Amino acid sequence: MVFLLIHMTTQRETLLEIDRYIEQLCVPANADFAQALRDAAAAGLPEINVSPNEGKLLYLLAKIAGARRILEIGLLGGYSALWLASALPTDGRLVTLEVNDKFAGVARKNLERAGLLAKVTIRVGDARQVLAELIRAGEPAFDLVFIDADKPSYPVYLDFALQLTRPRSVILADNVIRNGTVIGAQATDAVVRGIQQFNQQLTGNPQLETILIPVLRERVDGLAIARVR
Ligand code: DHB
Ligand code: MG
């Protein structure tokens, strides 16, 4: 038992050290990005933003995809939006959805400070309603969609994402591993069940080619990467 505890602690430390190692090598220091995280925490926002390494991954995926139009579902304090907007050309557009007015206000300031707000449209409201509105208004297809909002709604957000993309678009989703709680039988917990259903829908859709990649933090989470055929 003592051995097990020591082993688990060591493993957690090792994961964190690896995450730091990658960050030091791959994520250049950026004062505006760092300030965004501090301001979000100071404003009392939940500290559930993507890690710097995952932010860099989102940025690279957007660039590799040549994304000019990106949709984000779940803005929070704007940390992932900073990365995604940075990956866009000057005339690119990030449309990002947030249900919480206060969170959106914090994010707006963070994007403005970083000089990225001109490329970003923030839509405050229930994502289901805003997404339905986008479709009704004939919003052109997005090159990349990043889902990172309330987990029980992931399956619904995927349905919308499929309607707002085109062949060769990329669909990304955060938190698809949740430290392995998604493994096994259908969970009773609404959050875990939402992700389980989402992962099944994503991987079972013949129109998509998908991989789930583990993402290290204090625990192991994951990013889903799917490409529309
Ligand atoms: C939670 C949500 C997230 O988007 C995340 O990256 C981590 C945790 C959560 O609601 O617990
Ligand atoms: Mg997340």
PDB file of C-alpha atoms and ligand atoms in Angstrom:
ATOM      1  CA  MET A   1       0.000   0.000   0.000  1.00  0.00           C
ATOM      2  CA  VAL A   2       2.801   2.404   0.924  1.00  0.00           C
ATOM      3  CA  PHE A   3       4.608   1.397  -2.251  1.00  0.00           C
ATOM      4  CA  LEU A   4       1.469   2.006  -4.292  1.00  0.00           C
ATOM      5  CA  LEU A   5       1.021   5.488  -2.852  1.00  0.00           C
ATOM      6  CA  ILE A   6       4.662   6.391  -3.499  1.00  0.00           C
ATOM      7  CA  HIS A   7       4.388   4.958  -6.989  1.00  0.00           C
ATOM      8  CA  MET A   8       1.262   6.981  -7.758  1.00  0.00           C
ATOM      9  CA  THR A   9       2.839  10.169  -6.418  1.00  0.00           C
ATOM     10  CA  THR A  10       5.957   9.574  -8.489  1.00  0.00           C
ATOM     11  CA  GLN A  11       3.876   8.985 -11.578  1.00  0.00           C
ATOM     12  CA  ARG A  12       1.973  12.238 -11.056  1.00  0.00           C
ATOM     13  CA  GLU A  13       5.235  14.143 -10.578  1.00  0.00           C
ATOM     14  CA  THR A  14       6.664  12.535 -13.700  1.00  0.00           C
ATOM     15  CA  LEU A  15       3.641  13.571 -15.762  1.00  0.00           C
ATOM     16  CA  LEU A  16       3.978  17.155 -14.529  1.00  0.00           C
ATOM     17  CA  GLU A  17       7.730  17.175 -15.216  1.00  0.00           C
ATOM     18  CA  ILE A  18       7.178  15.915 -18.758  1.00  0.00           C
ATOM     19  CA  ASP A  19       4.488  18.561 -19.307  1.00  0.00           C
ATOM     20  CA  ARG A  20       6.900  21.264 -18.050  1.00  0.00           C
ATOM     21  CA  TYR A  21       9.723  19.896 -20.214  1.00  0.00           C
ATOM     22  CA  ILE A  22       7.577  20.118 -23.349  1.00  0.00           C
ATOM     23  CA  GLU A  23       6.362  23.601 -22.382  1.00  0.00           C
ATOM     24  CA  GLN A  24       9.879  24.938 -21.862  1.00  0.00           C
ATOM     25  CA  LEU A  25      10.948  23.669 -25.258  1.00  0.00           C
ATOM     26  CA  CYS A  26       7.809  24.387 -27.291  1.00  0.00           C
ATOM     27  CA  VAL A  27       5.900  27.308 -25.796  1.00  0.00           C
ATOM     28  CA  PRO A  28       7.663  30.667 -26.013  1.00  0.00           C
ATOM     29  CA  ALA A  29       6.956  32.976 -23.054  1.00  0.00           C
ATOM     30  CA  ASN A  30       4.143  35.391 -23.928  1.00  0.00           C
ATOM     31  CA  ALA A  31       3.322  38.120 -21.401  1.00  0.00           C
ATOM     32  CA  ASP A  32      -0.225  38.662 -22.743  1.00  0.00           C
ATOM     33  CA  PHE A  33      -1.074  34.964 -22.603  1.00  0.00           C
ATOM     34  CA  ALA A  34       0.308  34.677 -19.060  1.00  0.00           C
ATOM     35  CA  GLN A  35      -1.612  37.795 -17.970  1.00  0.00           C
ATOM     36  CA  ALA A  36      -4.799  36.336 -19.475  1.00  0.00           C
ATOM     37  CA  LEU A  37      -4.518  33.291 -17.209  1.00  0.00           C
ATOM     38  CA  ARG A  38      -3.811  35.469 -14.150  1.00  0.00           C
ATOM     39  CA  ASP A  39      -6.757  37.796 -14.891  1.00  0.00           C
ATOM     40  CA  ALA A  40      -9.126  34.867 -15.439  1.00  0.00           C
ATOM     41  CA  ALA A  41      -8.091  33.343 -12.093  1.00  0.00           C
ATOM     42  CA  ALA A  42      -8.302  36.730 -10.329  1.00  0.00           C
ATOM     43  CA  ALA A  43     -11.849  37.180 -11.677  1.00  0.00           C
ATOM     44  CA  GLY A  44     -12.790  33.854 -10.115  1.00  0.00           C
ATOM     45  CA  LEU A  45     -13.213  31.884 -13.339  1.00  0.00           C
ATOM     46  CA  PRO A  46     -12.763  28.113 -12.954  1.00  0.00           C
ATOM     47  CA  GLU A  47      -9.168  27.197 -13.792  1.00  0.00           C
ATOM     48  CA  ILE A  48     -10.117  24.645 -16.422  1.00  0.00           C
ATOM     49  CA  ASN A  49      -8.436  26.340 -19.381  1.00  0.00           C
ATOM     50  CA  VAL A  50      -6.355  24.258 -21.768  1.00  0.00           C
ATOM     51  CA  SER A  51      -2.697  23.949 -20.760  1.00  0.00           C
ATOM     52  CA  PRO A  52      -0.049  25.979 -22.601  1.00  0.00           C
ATOM     53  CA  ASN A  53       1.043  22.800 -24.390  1.00  0.00           C
ATOM     54  CA  GLU A  54      -2.481  21.989 -25.505  1.00  0.00           C
ATOM     55  CA  GLY A  55      -2.895  25.614 -26.597  1.00  0.00           C
ATOM     56  CA  LYS A  56       0.198  25.264 -28.764  1.00  0.00           C
ATOM     57  CA  LEU A  57      -1.235  22.042 -30.181  1.00  0.00           C
ATOM     58  CA  LEU A  58      -4.535  23.791 -31.080  1.00  0.00           C
ATOM     59  CA  TYR A  59      -2.544  26.604 -32.699  1.00  0.00           C
ATOM     60  CA  LEU A  60      -0.469  24.176 -34.755  1.00  0.00           C
ATOM     61  CA  LEU A  61      -3.482  22.134 -35.842  1.00  0.00           C
ATOM     62  CA  ALA A  62      -5.260  25.314 -36.980  1.00  0.00           C
ATOM     63  CA  LYS A  63      -2.171  26.396 -38.938  1.00  0.00           C
ATOM     64  CA  ILE A  64      -1.603  22.950 -40.471  1.00  0.00           C
ATOM     65  CA  ALA A  65      -5.270  22.876 -41.516  1.00  0.00           C
ATOM     66  CA  GLY A  66      -4.843  26.331 -43.072  1.00  0.00           C
ATOM     67  CA  ALA A  67      -7.878  27.442 -41.093  1.00  0.00           C
ATOM     68  CA  ARG A  68      -9.315  30.836 -42.010  1.00  0.00           C
ATOM     69  CA  ARG A  69     -12.603  30.418 -40.141  1.00  0.00           C
ATOM     70  CA  ILE A  70     -12.707  28.801 -36.708  1.00  0.00           C
ATOM     71  CA  LEU A  71     -15.663  28.111 -34.403  1.00  0.00           C
ATOM     72  CA  GLU A  72     -15.073  27.658 -30.668  1.00  0.00           C
ATOM     73  CA  ILE A  73     -17.805  26.381 -28.367  1.00  0.00           C
ATOM     74  CA  GLY A  74     -16.847  27.395 -24.810  1.00  0.00           C
ATOM     75  CA  LEU A  75     -14.782  30.611 -24.590  1.00  0.00           C
ATOM     76  CA  LEU A  76     -14.263  30.750 -20.792  1.00  0.00           C
ATOM     77  CA  GLY A  77     -11.514  33.346 -20.112  1.00  0.00           C
ATOM     78  CA  GLY A  78     -10.247  33.286 -23.677  1.00  0.00           C
ATOM     79  CA  TYR A  79      -7.001  31.362 -23.248  1.00  0.00           C
ATOM     80  CA  SER A  80      -7.632  28.825 -26.039  1.00  0.00           C
ATOM     81  CA  ALA A  81      -9.142  31.644 -28.116  1.00  0.00           C
ATOM     82  CA  LEU A  82      -5.812  33.502 -27.857  1.00  0.00           C
ATOM     83  CA  TRP A  83      -4.059  30.470 -29.345  1.00  0.00           C
ATOM     84  CA  LEU A  84      -6.670  29.873 -32.059  1.00  0.00           C
ATOM     85  CA  ALA A  85      -6.897  33.543 -33.077  1.00  0.00           C
ATOM     86  CA  SER A  86      -3.064  33.690 -33.250  1.00  0.00           C
ATOM     87  CA  ALA A  87      -3.133  30.894 -35.803  1.00  0.00           C
ATOM     88  CA  LEU A  88      -5.453  32.830 -38.143  1.00  0.00           C
ATOM     89  CA  PRO A  89      -4.379  35.047 -41.023  1.00  0.00           C
ATOM     90  CA  THR A  90      -5.101  38.782 -40.577  1.00  0.00           C
ATOM     91  CA  ASP A  91      -8.421  38.470 -42.411  1.00  0.00           C
ATOM     92  CA  GLY A  92      -9.365  35.233 -40.602  1.00  0.00           C
ATOM     93  CA  ARG A  93     -12.256  34.926 -38.165  1.00  0.00           C
ATOM     94  CA  LEU A  94     -12.796  33.140 -34.864  1.00  0.00           C
ATOM     95  CA  VAL A  95     -16.426  32.908 -33.775  1.00  0.00           C
ATOM     96  CA  THR A  96     -16.519  31.896 -30.123  1.00  0.00           C
ATOM     97  CA  LEU A  97     -19.536  31.045 -27.964  1.00  0.00           C
ATOM     98  CA  GLU A  98     -19.908  31.651 -24.229  1.00  0.00           C
ATOM     99  CA  VAL A  99     -22.996  31.320 -22.054  1.00  0.00           C
ATOM    100  CA  ASN A 100     -21.568  33.336 -19.145  1.00  0.00           C
ATOM    101  CA  ASP A 101     -21.590  37.102 -19.653  1.00  0.00           C
ATOM    102  CA  LYS A 102     -18.913  37.689 -17.018  1.00  0.00           C
ATOM    103  CA  PHE A 103     -16.573  35.072 -18.504  1.00  0.00           C
ATOM    104  CA  ALA A 104     -17.047  36.655 -21.948  1.00  0.00           C
ATOM    105  CA  GLY A 105     -16.114  40.076 -20.511  1.00  0.00           C
ATOM    106  CA  VAL A 106     -12.861  38.713 -19.072  1.00  0.00           C
ATOM    107  CA  ALA A 107     -12.082  36.987 -22.373  1.00  0.00           C
ATOM    108  CA  ARG A 108     -12.781  40.134 -24.398  1.00  0.00           C
ATOM    109  CA  LYS A 109     -10.222  42.097 -22.348  1.00  0.00           C
ATOM    110  CA  ASN A 110      -7.673  39.310 -22.688  1.00  0.00           C
ATOM    111  CA  LEU A 111      -8.088  39.190 -26.474  1.00  0.00           C
ATOM    112  CA  GLU A 112      -7.971  42.988 -26.734  1.00  0.00           C
ATOM    113  CA  ARG A 113      -4.741  43.220 -24.707  1.00  0.00           C
ATOM    114  CA  ALA A 114      -3.127  40.669 -27.013  1.00  0.00           C
ATOM    115  CA  GLY A 115      -4.228  42.635 -30.110  1.00  0.00           C
ATOM    116  CA  LEU A 116      -6.389  39.765 -31.341  1.00  0.00           C
ATOM    117  CA  LEU A 117      -9.930  41.021 -30.730  1.00  0.00           C
ATOM    118  CA  ALA A 118     -10.282  42.308 -34.333  1.00  0.00           C
ATOM    119  CA  LYS A 119     -10.246  38.689 -35.565  1.00  0.00           C
ATOM    120  CA  VAL A 120     -12.768  37.464 -32.984  1.00  0.00           C
ATOM    121  CA  THR A 121     -16.567  37.521 -32.775  1.00  0.00           C
ATOM    122  CA  ILE A 122     -17.826  36.706 -29.283  1.00  0.00           C
ATOM    123  CA  ARG A 123     -21.405  35.415 -29.133  1.00  0.00           C
ATOM    124  CA  VAL A 124     -22.874  35.373 -25.624  1.00  0.00           C
ATOM    125  CA  GLY A 125     -25.782  33.028 -25.028  1.00  0.00           C
ATOM    126  CA  ASP A 126     -26.893  29.435 -24.858  1.00  0.00           C
ATOM    127  CA  ALA A 127     -24.722  27.588 -27.383  1.00  0.00           C
ATOM    128  CA  ARG A 128     -27.650  25.542 -28.726  1.00  0.00           C
ATOM    129  CA  GLN A 129     -29.519  28.734 -29.598  1.00  0.00           C
ATOM    130  CA  VAL A 130     -26.505  30.551 -31.025  1.00  0.00           C
ATOM    131  CA  LEU A 131     -25.525  27.510 -33.128  1.00  0.00           C
ATOM    132  CA  ALA A 132     -29.080  27.164 -34.464  1.00  0.00           C
ATOM    133  CA  GLU A 133     -29.027  30.885 -35.300  1.00  0.00           C
ATOM    134  CA  LEU A 134     -25.720  30.564 -37.159  1.00  0.00           C
ATOM    135  CA  ILE A 135     -27.171  27.747 -39.276  1.00  0.00           C
ATOM    136  CA  ARG A 136     -30.420  29.623 -39.919  1.00  0.00           C
ATOM    137  CA  ALA A 137     -28.482  32.748 -40.936  1.00  0.00           C
ATOM    138  CA  GLY A 138     -26.495  30.721 -43.492  1.00  0.00           C
ATOM    139  CA  GLU A 139     -23.111  31.053 -41.756  1.00  0.00           C
ATOM    140  CA  PRO A 140     -20.398  29.804 -44.167  1.00  0.00           C
ATOM    141  CA  ALA A 141     -18.694  26.534 -43.200  1.00  0.00           C
ATOM    142  CA  PHE A 142     -15.933  26.621 -40.619  1.00  0.00           C
ATOM    143  CA  ASP A 143     -12.523  25.118 -41.398  1.00  0.00           C
ATOM    144  CA  LEU A 144     -12.066  24.082 -37.772  1.00  0.00           C
ATOM    145  CA  VAL A 145     -14.394  23.642 -34.790  1.00  0.00           C
ATOM    146  CA  PHE A 146     -13.144  23.355 -31.190  1.00  0.00           C
ATOM    147  CA  ILE A 147     -15.615  21.959 -28.661  1.00  0.00           C
ATOM    148  CA  ASP A 148     -14.721  22.743 -25.026  1.00  0.00           C
ATOM    149  CA  ALA A 149     -17.976  23.572 -23.225  1.00  0.00           C
ATOM    150  CA  ASP A 150     -20.365  21.708 -20.870  1.00  0.00           C
ATOM    151  CA  LYS A 151     -19.662  18.022 -21.272  1.00  0.00           C
ATOM    152  CA  PRO A 152     -23.233  16.596 -21.205  1.00  0.00           C
ATOM    153  CA  SER A 153     -23.968  18.683 -24.324  1.00  0.00           C
ATOM    154  CA  TYR A 154     -20.981  17.414 -26.350  1.00  0.00           C
ATOM    155  CA  PRO A 155     -23.164  15.043 -28.453  1.00  0.00           C
ATOM    156  CA  VAL A 156     -25.471  17.945 -29.379  1.00  0.00           C
ATOM    157  CA  TYR A 157     -22.523  20.201 -30.167  1.00  0.00           C
ATOM    158  CA  LEU A 158     -21.135  17.528 -32.477  1.00  0.00           C
ATOM    159  CA  ASP A 159     -24.421  17.458 -34.427  1.00  0.00           C
ATOM    160  CA  PHE A 160     -24.176  21.229 -34.867  1.00  0.00           C
ATOM    161  CA  ALA A 161     -20.461  21.033 -35.749  1.00  0.00           C
ATOM    162  CA  LEU A 162     -21.249  18.551 -38.523  1.00  0.00           C
ATOM    163  CA  GLN A 163     -23.784  21.014 -39.966  1.00  0.00           C
ATOM    164  CA  LEU A 164     -21.313  23.903 -39.814  1.00  0.00           C
ATOM    165  CA  THR A 165     -18.356  22.171 -41.482  1.00  0.00           C
ATOM    166  CA  ARG A 166     -17.461  20.842 -44.962  1.00  0.00           C
ATOM    167  CA  PRO A 167     -15.305  18.042 -46.334  1.00  0.00           C
ATOM    168  CA  ARG A 168     -11.706  18.425 -45.038  1.00  0.00           C
ATOM    169  CA  SER A 169     -12.784  20.518 -42.028  1.00  0.00           C
ATOM    170  CA  VAL A 170     -11.301  19.584 -38.665  1.00  0.00           C
ATOM    171  CA  ILE A 171     -13.363  18.992 -35.519  1.00  0.00           C
ATOM    172  CA  LEU A 172     -11.526  19.091 -32.177  1.00  0.00           C
ATOM    173  CA  ALA A 173     -12.861  18.408 -28.686  1.00  0.00           C
ATOM    174  CA  ASP A 174     -11.198  18.813 -25.286  1.00  0.00           C
ATOM    175  CA  ASN A 175     -11.483  16.517 -22.262  1.00  0.00           C
ATOM    176  CA  VAL A 176     -12.344  13.273 -24.020  1.00  0.00           C
ATOM    177  CA  ILE A 177     -10.350  10.992 -21.661  1.00  0.00           C
ATOM    178  CA  ARG A 178     -10.997  12.474 -18.197  1.00  0.00           C
ATOM    179  CA  ASN A 179      -8.329  10.416 -16.498  1.00  0.00           C
ATOM    180  CA  GLY A 180      -9.767   7.217 -17.866  1.00  0.00           C
ATOM    181  CA  THR A 181     -13.213   7.583 -16.282  1.00  0.00           C
ATOM    182  CA  VAL A 182     -14.644   7.233 -19.807  1.00  0.00           C
ATOM    183  CA  ILE A 183     -13.362   3.639 -20.062  1.00  0.00           C
ATOM    184  CA  GLY A 184     -15.853   0.831 -19.555  1.00  0.00           C
ATOM    185  CA  ALA A 185     -19.600   0.628 -19.223  1.00  0.00           C
ATOM    186  CA  GLN A 186     -21.982   3.563 -19.655  1.00  0.00           C
ATOM    187  CA  ALA A 187     -21.409   5.865 -16.677  1.00  0.00           C
ATOM    188  CA  THR A 188     -24.173   7.265 -14.489  1.00  0.00           C
ATOM    189  CA  ASP A 189     -22.349  10.587 -14.093  1.00  0.00           C
ATOM    190  CA  ALA A 190     -23.775  13.015 -16.681  1.00  0.00           C
ATOM    191  CA  VAL A 191     -20.383  14.513 -17.508  1.00  0.00           C
ATOM    192  CA  VAL A 192     -18.677  11.169 -18.119  1.00  0.00           C
ATOM    193  CA  ARG A 193     -21.730   9.812 -19.964  1.00  0.00           C
ATOM    194  CA  GLY A 194     -21.768  12.877 -22.239  1.00  0.00           C
ATOM    195  CA  ILE A 195     -18.135  12.325 -23.196  1.00  0.00           C
ATOM    196  CA  GLN A 196     -18.671   8.569 -23.655  1.00  0.00           C
ATOM    197  CA  GLN A 197     -21.581   9.221 -26.013  1.00  0.00           C
ATOM    198  CA  PHE A 198     -19.612  11.889 -27.826  1.00  0.00           C
ATOM    199  CA  ASN A 199     -16.610   9.595 -28.320  1.00  0.00           C
ATOM    200  CA  GLN A 200     -18.904   6.846 -29.647  1.00  0.00           C
ATOM    201  CA  GLN A 201     -20.667   9.251 -32.006  1.00  0.00           C
ATOM    202  CA  LEU A 202     -17.407  10.692 -33.232  1.00  0.00           C
ATOM    203  CA  THR A 203     -15.605   7.398 -33.811  1.00  0.00           C
ATOM    204  CA  GLY A 204     -18.717   5.681 -35.190  1.00  0.00           C
ATOM    205  CA  ASN A 205     -19.425   8.333 -37.814  1.00  0.00           C
ATOM    206  CA  PRO A 206     -18.312   7.071 -41.254  1.00  0.00           C
ATOM    207  CA  GLN A 207     -18.003  10.693 -42.430  1.00  0.00           C
ATOM    208  CA  LEU A 208     -15.215  11.295 -39.900  1.00  0.00           C
ATOM    209  CA  GLU A 209     -11.682   9.987 -39.443  1.00  0.00           C
ATOM    210  CA  THR A 210     -10.781  10.331 -35.777  1.00  0.00           C
ATOM    211  CA  ILE A 211      -8.068   9.882 -33.176  1.00  0.00           C
ATOM    212  CA  LEU A 212      -8.192  10.573 -29.441  1.00  0.00           C
ATOM    213  CA  ILE A 213      -4.825  11.691 -28.150  1.00  0.00           C
ATOM    214  CA  PRO A 214      -3.893  11.719 -24.466  1.00  0.00           C
ATOM    215  CA  VAL A 215      -3.035  15.140 -23.045  1.00  0.00           C
ATOM    216  CA  LEU A 216      -0.942  15.354 -19.887  1.00  0.00           C
ATOM    217  CA  ARG A 217      -1.871  17.566 -16.993  1.00  0.00           C
ATOM    218  CA  GLU A 218      -1.959  16.609 -13.314  1.00  0.00           C
ATOM    219  CA  ARG A 219      -4.148  13.868 -14.703  1.00  0.00           C
ATOM    220  CA  VAL A 220      -4.405  12.428 -18.152  1.00  0.00           C
ATOM    221  CA  ASP A 221      -7.077  13.979 -20.312  1.00  0.00           C
ATOM    222  CA  GLY A 222      -7.381  13.981 -24.069  1.00  0.00           C
ATOM    223  CA  LEU A 223      -8.038  15.848 -27.280  1.00  0.00           C
ATOM    224  CA  ALA A 224     -10.211  14.395 -30.043  1.00  0.00           C
ATOM    225  CA  ILE A 225      -9.047  15.195 -33.565  1.00  0.00           C
ATOM    226  CA  ALA A 226     -11.462  14.408 -36.376  1.00  0.00           C
ATOM    227  CA  ARG A 227     -11.370  15.210 -40.087  1.00  0.00           C
ATOM    228  CA  VAL A 228     -14.511  15.383 -42.192  1.00  0.00           C
ATOM    229  CA  ARG A 229     -14.195  13.139 -45.257  1.00  0.00           C
TER     230      ARG A 229
HETATM  231  C1  DHB B   1     -13.594  20.704 -16.895  1.00  0.00           C
HETATM  232  C2  DHB B   1     -13.881  21.300 -18.101  1.00  0.00           C
HETATM  233  C3  DHB B   1     -12.888  21.500 -19.033  1.00  0.00           C
HETATM  234  O1  DHB B   1     -13.136  22.048 -20.242  1.00  0.00           O
HETATM  235  C4  DHB B   1     -11.592  21.112 -18.754  1.00  0.00           C
HETATM  236  O2  DHB B   1     -10.651  21.332 -19.708  1.00  0.00           O
HETATM  237  C5  DHB B   1     -11.288  20.512 -17.551  1.00  0.00           C
HETATM  238  C6  DHB B   1     -12.300  20.306 -16.617  1.00  0.00           C
HETATM  239  C7  DHB B   1     -14.673  20.484 -15.921  1.00  0.00           C
HETATM  240  O3  DHB B   1     -15.765  21.008 -16.126  1.00  0.00           O
HETATM  241  O4  DHB B   1     -14.444  19.807 -14.939  1.00  0.00           O
HETATM  242 MG    MG B   2     -11.556  21.739 -21.559  1.00  0.00          MG
END
